[in-house]
Every structure is written in C-alpha cells, then in structure tokens.
Amino acid sequence: MKEPMKVIAYTGQYNNETVTALQAQMLGLDVVYSCHKPGERLEMYKTRRKQTHYFAYKSTTTHEGKTAPETLTHTLCKQIIAELANQNIQTKLRFFKGLS
C-alpha cells in the first residue's frame, strides 16, 4: 500500500510551527518532523515529484507499526482553536446528533 504524500510538517520535535515542503525548501530546512505528538515525531525530508513538493520519512523502518499522524485538517483546526484561545476569543463547538 502506497503512503499518502505528506504536505505539512513541523519545524521541530516539540514546537507548533508548521511548514509546507516548498516553504521548507525556501527556508533551507533539511530536516522537518511528522505530525505525530511532540516527542514522537519522526524525521522527514523534503522531496518533489514533478511539480508537487512534499515530505517523506527519512527511514522507512522507523514509522512501521506507528499509527498515522492526524490529518492536515485536524492539525490546522487545533492550531486555529489554540490561536483563538491565546487571543481570549471564545469559541463554541456544536455537535449534531443527525437528522430526526
């Protein structure tokens, strides 16, 4: 099974700064980290297939058996909620029980 391309990564093992592969290239970052939890992030490198820039794990054996990191949508939502909280902006989440 082919792994999906990773299009976002953290700049450090414990920080919350993310970059795209193209941004990493422009910043000269040779090593970035997966979207796993801090302390469990795996080293990745930037690569390119035709016009698409993306990240790949440095070692194919280190991530075997590890659950997939959260999705890009989940990561971005968490970052936005954290930014709103840091600005003392109240947020409300609505949960729908489905159609009646």
mmCIF file with all atom_site columns, C-alpha atoms in Angstrom:
data_model
loop_
_atom_site.group_PDB
_atom_site.id
_atom_site.type_symbol
_atom_site.label_atom_id
_atom_site.label_alt_id
_atom_site.label_comp_id
_atom_site.label_asym_id
_atom_site.label_entity_id
_atom_site.label_seq_id
_atom_site.pdbx_PDB_ins_code
_atom_site.Cartn_x
_atom_site.Cartn_y
_atom_site.Cartn_z
_atom_site.occupancy
_atom_site.B_iso_or_equiv
_atom_site.pdbx_formal_charge
_atom_site.auth_seq_id
_atom_site.auth_comp_id
_atom_site.auth_asym_id
_atom_site.auth_atom_id
_atom_site.pdbx_PDB_model_num
ATOM 1   C CA . MET A 1 1   ? 0.000   0.000  0.000   1.00 0.00 ? 1   MET A CA 1
ATOM 2   C CA . LYS A 1 2   ? 1.409   3.343  -1.057  1.00 0.00 ? 2   LYS A CA 1
ATOM 3   C CA . GLU A 1 3   ? 1.608   6.013  1.650   1.00 0.00 ? 3   GLU A CA 1
ATOM 4   C CA . PRO A 1 4   ? -0.129  9.341  1.055   1.00 0.00 ? 4   PRO A CA 1
ATOM 5   C CA . MET A 1 5   ? 2.072   12.344 0.401   1.00 0.00 ? 5   MET A CA 1
ATOM 6   C CA . LYS A 1 6   ? 2.804   14.443 3.458   1.00 0.00 ? 6   LYS A CA 1
ATOM 7   C CA . VAL A 1 7   ? 2.304   18.113 2.622   1.00 0.00 ? 7   VAL A CA 1
ATOM 8   C CA . ILE A 1 8   ? 2.798   19.720 6.032   1.00 0.00 ? 8   ILE A CA 1
ATOM 9   C CA . ALA A 1 9   ? 5.407   19.179 8.741   1.00 0.00 ? 9   ALA A CA 1
ATOM 10  C CA . TYR A 1 10  ? 6.619   20.675 11.994  1.00 0.00 ? 10  TYR A CA 1
ATOM 11  C CA . THR A 1 11  ? 9.910   22.562 12.028  1.00 0.00 ? 11  THR A CA 1
ATOM 12  C CA . GLY A 1 12  ? 10.932  20.978 15.346  1.00 0.00 ? 12  GLY A CA 1
ATOM 13  C CA . GLN A 1 13  ? 10.314  17.979 17.566  1.00 0.00 ? 13  GLN A CA 1
ATOM 14  C CA . TYR A 1 14  ? 8.475   19.984 20.226  1.00 0.00 ? 14  TYR A CA 1
ATOM 15  C CA . ASN A 1 15  ? 7.263   23.231 18.643  1.00 0.00 ? 15  ASN A CA 1
ATOM 16  C CA . ASN A 1 16  ? 3.991   24.102 16.877  1.00 0.00 ? 16  ASN A CA 1
ATOM 17  C CA . GLU A 1 17  ? 5.413   25.835 13.803  1.00 0.00 ? 17  GLU A CA 1
ATOM 18  C CA . THR A 1 18  ? 4.419   24.094 10.576  1.00 0.00 ? 18  THR A CA 1
ATOM 19  C CA . VAL A 1 19  ? 5.671   24.481 7.021   1.00 0.00 ? 19  VAL A CA 1
ATOM 20  C CA . THR A 1 20  ? 4.830   23.149 3.608   1.00 0.00 ? 20  THR A CA 1
ATOM 21  C CA . ALA A 1 21  ? 7.556   21.400 1.628   1.00 0.00 ? 21  ALA A CA 1
ATOM 22  C CA . LEU A 1 22  ? 8.011   24.435 -0.604  1.00 0.00 ? 22  LEU A CA 1
ATOM 23  C CA . GLN A 1 23  ? 8.340   26.720 2.447   1.00 0.00 ? 23  GLN A CA 1
ATOM 24  C CA . ALA A 1 24  ? 10.887  24.315 3.963   1.00 0.00 ? 24  ALA A CA 1
ATOM 25  C CA . GLN A 1 25  ? 12.917  24.485 0.762   1.00 0.00 ? 25  GLN A CA 1
ATOM 26  C CA . MET A 1 26  ? 12.795  28.287 0.687   1.00 0.00 ? 26  MET A CA 1
ATOM 27  C CA . LEU A 1 27  ? 13.861  28.402 4.373   1.00 0.00 ? 27  LEU A CA 1
ATOM 28  C CA . GLY A 1 28  ? 16.673  25.900 3.784   1.00 0.00 ? 28  GLY A CA 1
ATOM 29  C CA . LEU A 1 29  ? 15.299  23.349 6.263   1.00 0.00 ? 29  LEU A CA 1
ATOM 30  C CA . ASP A 1 30  ? 16.853  19.955 5.599   1.00 0.00 ? 30  ASP A CA 1
ATOM 31  C CA . VAL A 1 31  ? 15.073  18.146 8.441   1.00 0.00 ? 31  VAL A CA 1
ATOM 32  C CA . VAL A 1 32  ? 11.434  18.578 9.460   1.00 0.00 ? 32  VAL A CA 1
ATOM 33  C CA . TYR A 1 33  ? 9.179   16.450 11.640  1.00 0.00 ? 33  TYR A CA 1
ATOM 34  C CA . SER A 1 34  ? 5.990   14.441 11.150  1.00 0.00 ? 34  SER A CA 1
ATOM 35  C CA . CYS A 1 35  ? 2.583   15.495 12.523  1.00 0.00 ? 35  CYS A CA 1
ATOM 36  C CA . HIS A 1 36  ? 2.773   12.989 15.384  1.00 0.00 ? 36  HIS A CA 1
ATOM 37  C CA . LYS A 1 37  ? 2.629   14.114 19.029  1.00 0.00 ? 37  LYS A CA 1
ATOM 38  C CA . PRO A 1 38  ? 5.617   16.124 20.331  1.00 0.00 ? 38  PRO A CA 1
ATOM 39  C CA . GLY A 1 39  ? 8.390   13.759 21.386  1.00 0.00 ? 39  GLY A CA 1
ATOM 40  C CA . GLU A 1 40  ? 7.105   11.076 18.988  1.00 0.00 ? 40  GLU A CA 1
ATOM 41  C CA . ARG A 1 41  ? 7.642   12.976 15.746  1.00 0.00 ? 41  ARG A CA 1
ATOM 42  C CA . LEU A 1 42  ? 9.669   11.294 13.047  1.00 0.00 ? 42  LEU A CA 1
ATOM 43  C CA . GLU A 1 43  ? 12.320  12.994 10.955  1.00 0.00 ? 43  GLU A CA 1
ATOM 44  C CA . MET A 1 44  ? 11.312  13.750 7.385   1.00 0.00 ? 44  MET A CA 1
ATOM 45  C CA . TYR A 1 45  ? 12.934  15.360 4.361   1.00 0.00 ? 45  TYR A CA 1
ATOM 46  C CA . LYS A 1 46  ? 11.515  17.381 1.507   1.00 0.00 ? 46  LYS A CA 1
ATOM 47  C CA . THR A 1 47  ? 11.231  15.866 -1.935  1.00 0.00 ? 47  THR A CA 1
ATOM 48  C CA . ARG A 1 48  ? 9.489   16.555 -5.190  1.00 0.00 ? 48  ARG A CA 1
ATOM 49  C CA . ARG A 1 49  ? 7.541   14.608 -7.799  1.00 0.00 ? 49  ARG A CA 1
ATOM 50  C CA . LYS A 1 50  ? 7.100   16.649 -10.982 1.00 0.00 ? 50  LYS A CA 1
ATOM 51  C CA . GLN A 1 51  ? 5.613   19.961 -9.783  1.00 0.00 ? 51  GLN A CA 1
ATOM 52  C CA . THR A 1 52  ? 4.471   18.613 -6.382  1.00 0.00 ? 52  THR A CA 1
ATOM 53  C CA . HIS A 1 53  ? 6.618   19.300 -3.313  1.00 0.00 ? 53  HIS A CA 1
ATOM 54  C CA . TYR A 1 54  ? 6.054   17.006 -0.325  1.00 0.00 ? 54  TYR A CA 1
ATOM 55  C CA . PHE A 1 55  ? 7.758   15.312 2.623   1.00 0.00 ? 55  PHE A CA 1
ATOM 56  C CA . ALA A 1 56  ? 8.867   11.715 3.107   1.00 0.00 ? 56  ALA A CA 1
ATOM 57  C CA . TYR A 1 57  ? 10.098  9.826  6.172   1.00 0.00 ? 57  TYR A CA 1
ATOM 58  C CA . LYS A 1 58  ? 13.885  9.640  6.446   1.00 0.00 ? 58  LYS A CA 1
ATOM 59  C CA . SER A 1 59  ? 13.748  5.938  7.260   1.00 0.00 ? 59  SER A CA 1
ATOM 60  C CA . THR A 1 60  ? 11.078  3.564  6.014   1.00 0.00 ? 60  THR A CA 1
ATOM 61  C CA . THR A 1 61  ? 11.520  1.270  9.025   1.00 0.00 ? 61  THR A CA 1
ATOM 62  C CA . THR A 1 62  ? 11.126  3.829  11.833  1.00 0.00 ? 62  THR A CA 1
ATOM 63  C CA . HIS A 1 63  ? 7.455   4.544  11.156  1.00 0.00 ? 63  HIS A CA 1
ATOM 64  C CA . GLU A 1 64  ? 6.285   0.969  10.614  1.00 0.00 ? 64  GLU A CA 1
ATOM 65  C CA . GLY A 1 65  ? 3.705   -0.070 13.196  1.00 0.00 ? 65  GLY A CA 1
ATOM 66  C CA . LYS A 1 66  ? 3.134   3.518  14.272  1.00 0.00 ? 66  LYS A CA 1
ATOM 67  C CA . THR A 1 67  ? -0.330  4.919  13.842  1.00 0.00 ? 67  THR A CA 1
ATOM 68  C CA . ALA A 1 68  ? -0.785  7.529  11.158  1.00 0.00 ? 68  ALA A CA 1
ATOM 69  C CA . PRO A 1 69  ? -0.447  11.114 12.301  1.00 0.00 ? 69  PRO A CA 1
ATOM 70  C CA . GLU A 1 70  ? -3.515  13.296 12.477  1.00 0.00 ? 70  GLU A CA 1
ATOM 71  C CA . THR A 1 71  ? -4.882  14.699 9.256   1.00 0.00 ? 71  THR A CA 1
ATOM 72  C CA . LEU A 1 72  ? -3.952  18.120 7.947   1.00 0.00 ? 72  LEU A CA 1
ATOM 73  C CA . THR A 1 73  ? -7.493  19.327 8.682   1.00 0.00 ? 73  THR A CA 1
ATOM 74  C CA . HIS A 1 74  ? -7.266  18.162 12.300  1.00 0.00 ? 74  HIS A CA 1
ATOM 75  C CA . THR A 1 75  ? -3.833  19.775 12.744  1.00 0.00 ? 75  THR A CA 1
ATOM 76  C CA . LEU A 1 76  ? -4.990  23.101 11.292  1.00 0.00 ? 76  LEU A CA 1
ATOM 77  C CA . CYS A 1 77  ? -8.199  23.131 13.344  1.00 0.00 ? 77  CYS A CA 1
ATOM 78  C CA . LYS A 1 78  ? -6.218  22.576 16.542  1.00 0.00 ? 78  LYS A CA 1
ATOM 79  C CA . GLN A 1 79  ? -3.842  25.402 15.632  1.00 0.00 ? 79  GLN A CA 1
ATOM 80  C CA . ILE A 1 80  ? -6.695  27.809 14.875  1.00 0.00 ? 80  ILE A CA 1
ATOM 81  C CA . ILE A 1 81  ? -8.511  26.966 18.123  1.00 0.00 ? 81  ILE A CA 1
ATOM 82  C CA . ALA A 1 82  ? -5.257  27.466 20.061  1.00 0.00 ? 82  ALA A CA 1
ATOM 83  C CA . GLU A 1 83  ? -4.668  30.843 18.377  1.00 0.00 ? 83  GLU A CA 1
ATOM 84  C CA . LEU A 1 84  ? -8.219  31.965 19.200  1.00 0.00 ? 84  LEU A CA 1
ATOM 85  C CA . ALA A 1 85  ? -7.762  30.874 22.813  1.00 0.00 ? 85  ALA A CA 1
ATOM 86  C CA . ASN A 1 86  ? -4.454  32.757 23.047  1.00 0.00 ? 86  ASN A CA 1
ATOM 87  C CA . GLN A 1 87  ? -6.300  35.896 21.903  1.00 0.00 ? 87  GLN A CA 1
ATOM 88  C CA . ASN A 1 88  ? -9.014  35.336 24.534  1.00 0.00 ? 88  ASN A CA 1
ATOM 89  C CA . ILE A 1 89  ? -11.632 34.767 21.826  1.00 0.00 ? 89  ILE A CA 1
ATOM 90  C CA . GLN A 1 90  ? -14.401 32.444 22.994  1.00 0.00 ? 90  GLN A CA 1
ATOM 91  C CA . THR A 1 91  ? -15.302 29.552 20.726  1.00 0.00 ? 91  THR A CA 1
ATOM 92  C CA . LYS A 1 92  ? -18.317 27.272 20.771  1.00 0.00 ? 92  LYS A CA 1
ATOM 93  C CA . LEU A 1 93  ? -18.453 23.843 19.225  1.00 0.00 ? 93  LEU A CA 1
ATOM 94  C CA . ARG A 1 94  ? -21.763 22.454 18.043  1.00 0.00 ? 94  ARG A CA 1
ATOM 95  C CA . PHE A 1 95  ? -22.369 18.772 17.861  1.00 0.00 ? 95  PHE A CA 1
ATOM 96  C CA . PHE A 1 96  ? -25.172 17.471 15.711  1.00 0.00 ? 96  PHE A CA 1
ATOM 97  C CA . LYS A 1 97  ? -26.979 14.249 16.553  1.00 0.00 ? 97  LYS A CA 1
ATOM 98  C CA . GLY A 1 98  ? -28.021 13.676 12.966  1.00 0.00 ? 98  GLY A CA 1
ATOM 99  C CA . LEU A 1 99  ? -31.297 14.103 11.203  1.00 0.00 ? 99  LEU A CA 1
ATOM 100 C CA . SER A 1 100 ? -34.507 13.272 13.050  1.00 0.00 ? 100 SER A CA 1
#
